[in-house]
Amino acid sequence: MSTQDADGGCPFEGCCPRRDSSVRLIDARMPQLARSLSLFRYVQAVTGGPVAHLDQAGGYAVPSLRGEAFTVHPDSITLRLDAGGVGSAMLIRDDGTGSAALHLLDENGTTVHQGRLLSDGDRLLSGLVPTVAPGSTPAVRLPALAVPPWQHGDQLAQLDEILADGGANRRARFADYTGEHRPLDFEAVPTVLEHACSTGLPLGVAVFAGPAMQACAGHVHVTDRTTGGRVFAALANSTLELDLTAIRACHLVRAAATHGPTTALELDDADGNCAALITQFGMVTPETHAAWEALTASLPPAP
């Protein structure tokens, strides 16, 4: 029940239950799952895989479903889920240390999101979360909501199409997209993060893992790049980690958004799935929007 990275490690700490751990299955349906997540106020939330993962501290905002309205909540953990892809959810408690973590799993049993409960209060509240019997199937699962066609859709339609299947189908049919799009040199991504850090340009980041997307937005406080090709950025109350050696392509994609046509930098893994993107979410100042568009317009094409 884990997502392995290229080195055999896992971005989710303690994701596999051990013999001294107790596991409780919780209701993965909406709105029951949303109510459970919203209980917890002091969480270290992680979403991602081999290419990118986002590690964020705070409390959960009410998660949204694919097809619903979407807002990145400041200082809160913002999740967007594909209701049809979340196979199960569980709370795992280490009986030796008392630590506890919530896991969302896809239909293959792979952890796609983890929230480690940091406070004694949250660990106590975890006992109030409704559970389901092992092996049981909820009588009702909400069907996926209707999503506008991504070929003519806005920024949210692009996000939701990626969330549906990782985005490989969308990328294979990208010639049908009516908006601006072109391949970029992904080696420019660290430069984008460094520029944002030095100039104070706020950014929005989304990281995808199966049926889960975690997003945040804010100023880049610090960024670094290791000799092994890993890039780190402290963004708002989160940490973004990218493995440049695992990125196979980068695409610039423009789509209609709240503040006008807006560019996203999409990072693809070896399977053609979009693992992460960098953009502007929601309402920003005209100066921020103009600065972001000028920056992305200057980026070099793919070699």
Short mmCIF file of C-alpha atoms in Angstrom, two decimals:
data_model
loop_
_atom_site.label_atom_id
_atom_site.label_comp_id
_atom_site.label_asym_id
_atom_site.label_seq_id
_atom_site.Cartn_x
_atom_site.Cartn_y
_atom_site.Cartn_z
CA MET A 1 0.00 0.00 0.00
CA SER A 2 2.63 2.51 -0.95
CA THR A 3 3.93 4.62 -3.77
CA GLN A 4 7.58 3.84 -4.41
CA ASP A 5 9.98 6.44 -5.77
CA ALA A 6 12.83 5.83 -8.16
CA ASP A 7 15.19 4.93 -5.33
CA GLY A 8 12.80 2.43 -3.78
CA GLY A 9 11.75 4.86 -1.06
CA CYS A 10 8.32 6.24 -0.37
CA PRO A 11 7.09 9.83 0.03
CA PHE A 12 4.56 8.67 2.63
CA GLU A 13 6.16 8.05 6.03
CA GLY A 14 5.10 4.77 7.59
CA CYS A 15 2.57 4.14 4.83
CA CYS A 16 2.59 0.36 5.23
CA PRO A 17 0.91 -0.90 8.44
CA ARG A 18 3.32 -2.69 10.77
CA ARG A 19 2.60 -5.47 13.22
CA ASP A 20 2.44 -3.01 16.09
CA SER A 21 -0.03 -0.76 14.24
CA SER A 22 -3.81 -0.69 14.41
CA VAL A 23 -5.77 0.09 11.26
CA ARG A 24 -9.31 1.47 11.07
CA LEU A 25 -11.12 1.76 7.75
CA ILE A 26 -13.09 5.00 7.51
CA ASP A 27 -15.89 6.03 5.20
CA ALA A 28 -14.36 7.16 1.89
CA ARG A 29 -17.62 8.57 0.50
CA MET A 30 -18.40 12.26 0.28
CA PRO A 31 -19.50 14.18 2.27
CA GLN A 32 -18.55 11.76 5.07
CA LEU A 33 -14.87 11.86 4.13
CA ALA A 34 -14.90 15.66 3.95
CA ARG A 35 -16.34 15.87 7.45
CA SER A 36 -13.67 13.50 8.75
CA LEU A 37 -10.81 15.46 7.19
CA SER A 38 -12.17 18.78 8.41
CA LEU A 39 -11.91 17.59 12.02
CA PHE A 40 -8.14 17.78 12.01
CA ARG A 41 -6.39 21.11 12.52
CA TYR A 42 -2.70 20.18 13.00
CA VAL A 43 -1.68 17.91 10.14
CA GLN A 44 1.36 17.27 7.99
CA ALA A 45 -0.18 16.42 4.62
CA VAL A 46 1.73 14.80 1.76
CA THR A 47 0.62 14.12 -1.81
CA GLY A 48 2.85 12.98 -4.64
CA GLY A 49 5.07 10.34 -6.15
CA PRO A 50 8.48 9.86 -7.79
CA VAL A 51 8.51 13.15 -9.74
CA ALA A 52 6.99 15.57 -7.27
CA HIS A 53 5.50 15.73 -3.84
CA LEU A 54 4.00 18.49 -1.74
CA ASP A 55 4.41 18.47 2.03
CA GLN A 56 2.17 20.96 3.82
CA ALA A 57 1.36 21.77 7.45
CA GLY A 58 -1.97 23.03 8.70
CA GLY A 59 -5.61 22.05 8.93
CA TYR A 60 -7.76 20.62 6.17
CA ALA A 61 -10.12 22.87 4.25
CA VAL A 62 -13.24 21.07 3.07
CA PRO A 63 -11.98 19.12 0.02
CA SER A 64 -13.65 19.62 -3.34
CA LEU A 65 -14.63 16.99 -5.87
CA ARG A 66 -13.78 16.90 -9.55
CA GLY A 67 -16.51 18.92 -11.29
CA GLU A 68 -17.16 21.25 -8.34
CA ALA A 69 -15.96 24.82 -7.82
CA PHE A 70 -12.34 25.09 -6.70
CA THR A 71 -10.56 27.47 -4.35
CA VAL A 72 -7.06 27.29 -2.93
CA HIS A 73 -7.52 28.16 0.73
CA PRO A 74 -4.71 30.24 2.30
CA ASP A 75 -3.04 28.55 5.28
CA SER A 76 -5.15 25.40 4.82
CA ILE A 77 -4.55 22.05 3.17
CA THR A 78 -6.45 22.13 -0.12
CA LEU A 79 -7.39 18.77 -1.63
CA ARG A 80 -9.36 18.01 -4.78
CA LEU A 81 -10.49 14.43 -5.32
CA ASP A 82 -11.88 12.25 -8.08
CA ALA A 83 -14.70 10.58 -6.13
CA GLY A 84 -14.71 7.54 -8.40
CA GLY A 85 -10.99 6.92 -7.93
CA VAL A 86 -10.69 6.94 -4.13
CA GLY A 87 -10.96 3.26 -3.27
CA SER A 88 -10.64 3.45 0.51
CA ALA A 89 -9.46 5.52 3.45
CA MET A 90 -7.90 4.43 6.70
CA LEU A 91 -6.47 5.64 9.98
CA ILE A 92 -3.24 3.92 11.01
CA ARG A 93 -2.07 4.26 14.61
CA ASP A 94 1.33 3.13 15.83
CA ASP A 95 0.51 1.44 19.10
CA GLY A 96 4.06 1.88 20.34
CA THR A 97 4.45 5.63 19.81
CA GLY A 98 0.81 6.71 19.67
CA SER A 99 1.38 8.48 16.34
CA ALA A 100 -1.49 8.39 13.85
CA ALA A 101 -1.94 9.11 10.16
CA LEU A 102 -4.83 9.23 7.75
CA HIS A 103 -4.35 7.58 4.34
CA LEU A 104 -6.34 7.90 1.14
CA LEU A 105 -5.85 4.97 -1.25
CA ASP A 106 -6.72 4.46 -4.88
CA GLU A 107 -8.61 1.43 -6.14
CA ASN A 108 -5.34 -0.55 -6.36
CA GLY A 109 -4.62 0.00 -2.68
CA THR A 110 -1.83 2.53 -3.28
CA THR A 111 -1.52 5.43 -0.87
CA VAL A 112 -2.07 8.69 -2.79
CA HIS A 113 -2.38 11.08 0.16
CA GLN A 114 -1.29 10.96 3.78
CA GLY A 115 -2.09 13.27 6.67
CA ARG A 116 0.01 12.73 9.79
CA LEU A 117 -1.85 13.94 12.88
CA LEU A 118 0.52 16.18 14.82
CA SER A 119 -1.44 17.08 17.96
CA ASP A 120 -2.76 15.03 20.85
CA GLY A 121 -6.14 16.66 20.26
CA ASP A 122 -6.30 15.49 16.64
CA ARG A 123 -5.23 11.98 17.63
CA LEU A 124 -8.06 11.92 20.17
CA LEU A 125 -10.52 13.27 17.58
CA SER A 126 -9.52 10.48 15.21
CA GLY A 127 -11.47 8.13 17.47
CA LEU A 128 -14.68 9.97 16.48
CA VAL A 129 -14.24 9.37 12.76
CA PRO A 130 -16.96 7.01 11.41
CA THR A 131 -15.58 3.63 10.42
CA VAL A 132 -16.67 0.89 8.03
CA ALA A 133 -16.30 -2.85 8.46
CA PRO A 134 -13.31 -4.49 6.69
CA GLY A 135 -14.37 -5.95 3.36
CA SER A 136 -17.59 -3.96 3.26
CA THR A 137 -18.54 -1.84 0.27
CA PRO A 138 -20.46 1.39 0.86
CA ALA A 139 -24.03 1.07 -0.42
CA VAL A 140 -23.84 4.37 -2.26
CA ARG A 141 -20.93 6.12 -3.94
CA LEU A 142 -21.44 9.52 -5.45
CA PRO A 143 -21.07 9.45 -9.24
CA ALA A 144 -18.44 11.67 -10.80
CA LEU A 145 -19.79 15.12 -11.53
CA ALA A 146 -20.00 16.42 -15.08
CA VAL A 147 -16.85 18.18 -16.26
CA PRO A 148 -16.67 20.56 -19.27
CA PRO A 149 -14.71 19.21 -22.25
CA TRP A 150 -11.06 20.01 -21.64
CA GLN A 151 -10.40 20.73 -25.34
CA HIS A 152 -12.30 24.01 -25.00
CA GLY A 153 -12.23 24.29 -21.23
CA ASP A 154 -10.81 26.74 -18.73
CA GLN A 155 -8.03 26.22 -16.21
CA LEU A 156 -10.25 24.14 -13.93
CA ALA A 157 -11.29 21.85 -16.79
CA GLN A 158 -7.60 21.15 -17.45
CA LEU A 159 -6.98 20.35 -13.77
CA ASP A 160 -9.95 18.02 -13.64
CA GLU A 161 -8.95 16.16 -16.80
CA ILE A 162 -5.52 15.53 -15.29
CA LEU A 163 -7.17 14.36 -12.07
CA ALA A 164 -9.34 11.88 -13.98
CA ASP A 165 -6.52 9.64 -15.23
CA GLY A 166 -3.23 11.40 -14.67
CA GLY A 167 -3.57 13.34 -17.89
CA ALA A 168 -1.95 10.84 -20.26
CA ASN A 169 -5.06 10.64 -22.44
CA ARG A 170 -5.24 14.43 -22.59
CA ARG A 171 -1.58 14.68 -23.55
CA ALA A 172 -2.00 12.08 -26.30
CA ARG A 173 -4.82 14.17 -27.79
CA PHE A 174 -3.32 17.58 -27.13
CA ALA A 175 -3.54 18.54 -30.79
CA ASP A 176 -7.30 18.91 -30.11
CA TYR A 177 -6.70 21.61 -27.48
CA THR A 178 -7.79 25.01 -28.77
CA GLY A 179 -5.68 27.06 -26.36
CA GLU A 180 -1.99 27.92 -26.58
CA HIS A 181 0.38 25.10 -25.69
CA ARG A 182 3.99 24.29 -26.44
CA PRO A 183 6.79 22.10 -25.05
CA LEU A 184 9.36 23.78 -22.81
CA ASP A 185 12.80 22.96 -21.53
CA PHE A 186 12.06 21.60 -18.06
CA GLU A 187 15.55 22.67 -16.92
CA ALA A 188 14.04 26.18 -16.73
CA VAL A 189 11.77 25.21 -13.81
CA PRO A 190 14.41 25.83 -11.10
CA THR A 191 15.03 29.24 -12.65
CA VAL A 192 11.31 30.04 -12.42
CA LEU A 193 11.29 29.16 -8.71
CA GLU A 194 14.47 31.17 -8.06
CA HIS A 195 13.04 34.18 -9.92
CA ALA A 196 9.83 34.01 -7.89
CA CYS A 197 11.84 33.80 -4.68
CA SER A 198 14.05 36.78 -5.51
CA THR A 199 11.27 39.04 -6.81
CA GLY A 200 8.47 38.11 -4.40
CA LEU A 201 6.23 36.80 -7.19
CA PRO A 202 3.60 34.49 -5.63
CA LEU A 203 2.96 31.14 -7.28
CA GLY A 204 0.34 28.43 -7.23
CA VAL A 205 1.41 24.78 -7.19
CA ALA A 206 -0.61 21.59 -7.67
CA VAL A 207 0.73 18.05 -7.23
CA PHE A 208 -1.18 15.01 -8.52
CA ALA A 209 -1.23 11.42 -7.27
CA GLY A 210 -3.92 9.19 -8.74
CA PRO A 211 -7.36 10.50 -7.70
CA ALA A 212 -5.90 13.19 -5.39
CA MET A 213 -4.58 16.67 -6.06
CA GLN A 214 -3.08 18.89 -3.36
CA ALA A 215 -2.63 22.58 -4.11
CA CYS A 216 -1.20 25.61 -2.39
CA ALA A 217 -0.36 29.21 -3.27
CA GLY A 218 1.84 31.92 -1.86
CA HIS A 219 5.32 33.40 -1.84
CA VAL A 220 8.44 31.32 -2.35
CA HIS A 221 10.55 31.80 0.77
CA VAL A 222 13.60 29.80 -0.28
CA THR A 223 14.60 27.40 -3.03
CA ASP A 224 17.52 25.03 -3.53
CA ARG A 225 18.82 22.47 -6.01
CA THR A 226 20.96 19.46 -5.16
CA THR A 227 23.69 17.94 -7.30
CA GLY A 228 21.45 14.87 -7.68
CA GLY A 229 18.83 16.85 -9.59
CA ARG A 230 16.32 17.43 -6.79
CA VAL A 231 14.74 20.86 -6.46
CA PHE A 232 13.19 22.15 -3.24
CA ALA A 233 11.05 25.21 -2.68
CA ALA A 234 9.46 26.48 0.53
CA LEU A 235 6.15 27.94 -0.65
CA ALA A 236 3.69 29.53 1.78
CA ASN A 237 3.25 26.84 4.51
CA SER A 238 4.43 23.97 2.31
CA THR A 239 7.50 22.37 0.77
CA LEU A 240 7.61 21.34 -2.88
CA GLU A 241 10.14 18.73 -3.98
CA LEU A 242 10.80 17.94 -7.64
CA ASP A 243 13.10 15.27 -9.09
CA LEU A 244 14.35 16.72 -12.37
CA THR A 245 15.86 13.36 -13.35
CA ALA A 246 12.35 11.82 -13.35
CA ILE A 247 10.72 14.58 -15.42
CA ARG A 248 10.31 13.56 -19.04
CA ALA A 249 8.62 16.66 -20.45
CA CYS A 250 7.37 20.13 -19.59
CA HIS A 251 4.52 21.91 -21.35
CA LEU A 252 3.34 25.50 -21.28
CA VAL A 253 -0.46 25.54 -21.37
CA ARG A 254 -2.63 28.66 -21.39
CA ALA A 255 -6.28 28.54 -20.39
CA ALA A 256 -9.00 30.94 -19.32
CA ALA A 257 -8.98 31.62 -15.58
CA THR A 258 -10.50 34.00 -13.07
CA HIS A 259 -8.12 36.83 -13.96
CA GLY A 260 -7.88 36.16 -17.71
CA PRO A 261 -5.85 33.75 -19.88
CA THR A 262 -3.27 32.21 -17.56
CA THR A 263 -0.23 30.03 -18.15
CA ALA A 264 0.54 26.78 -16.37
CA LEU A 265 3.83 24.89 -16.50
CA GLU A 266 2.96 21.17 -16.50
CA LEU A 267 5.60 18.59 -15.56
CA ASP A 268 5.14 15.07 -16.96
CA ASP A 269 6.54 11.77 -15.73
CA ALA A 270 7.84 8.90 -17.86
CA ASP A 271 4.31 7.60 -18.47
CA GLY A 272 3.06 10.92 -19.85
CA ASN A 273 1.09 11.74 -16.70
CA CYS A 274 1.16 15.26 -15.31
CA ALA A 275 2.79 15.01 -11.89
CA ALA A 276 2.76 18.70 -10.97
CA LEU A 277 2.09 22.14 -12.35
CA ILE A 278 3.00 25.71 -11.48
CA THR A 279 0.58 28.54 -12.25
CA GLN A 280 -1.59 31.28 -10.71
CA PHE A 281 -4.82 30.27 -8.96
CA GLY A 282 -7.86 32.44 -8.31
CA MET A 283 -7.83 36.23 -8.12
CA VAL A 284 -4.42 37.86 -8.11
CA THR A 285 -3.41 41.46 -8.69
CA PRO A 286 -3.05 42.67 -12.29
CA GLU A 287 0.66 43.23 -11.58
CA THR A 288 1.12 39.62 -10.44
CA HIS A 289 -0.72 38.25 -13.45
CA ALA A 290 1.29 40.42 -15.85
CA ALA A 291 4.60 39.47 -14.21
CA TRP A 292 3.78 35.76 -14.37
CA GLU A 293 2.77 35.92 -18.02
CA ALA A 294 5.90 37.88 -18.93
CA LEU A 295 8.07 35.34 -17.11
CA THR A 296 6.51 32.29 -18.77
CA ALA A 297 6.59 33.92 -22.21
CA SER A 298 10.37 34.26 -21.88
CA LEU A 299 11.01 30.57 -21.17
CA PRO A 300 13.02 28.58 -23.74
CA PRO A 301 11.39 25.87 -25.86
CA ALA A 302 12.24 22.23 -25.47
CA PRO A 303 15.56 21.33 -27.12
#
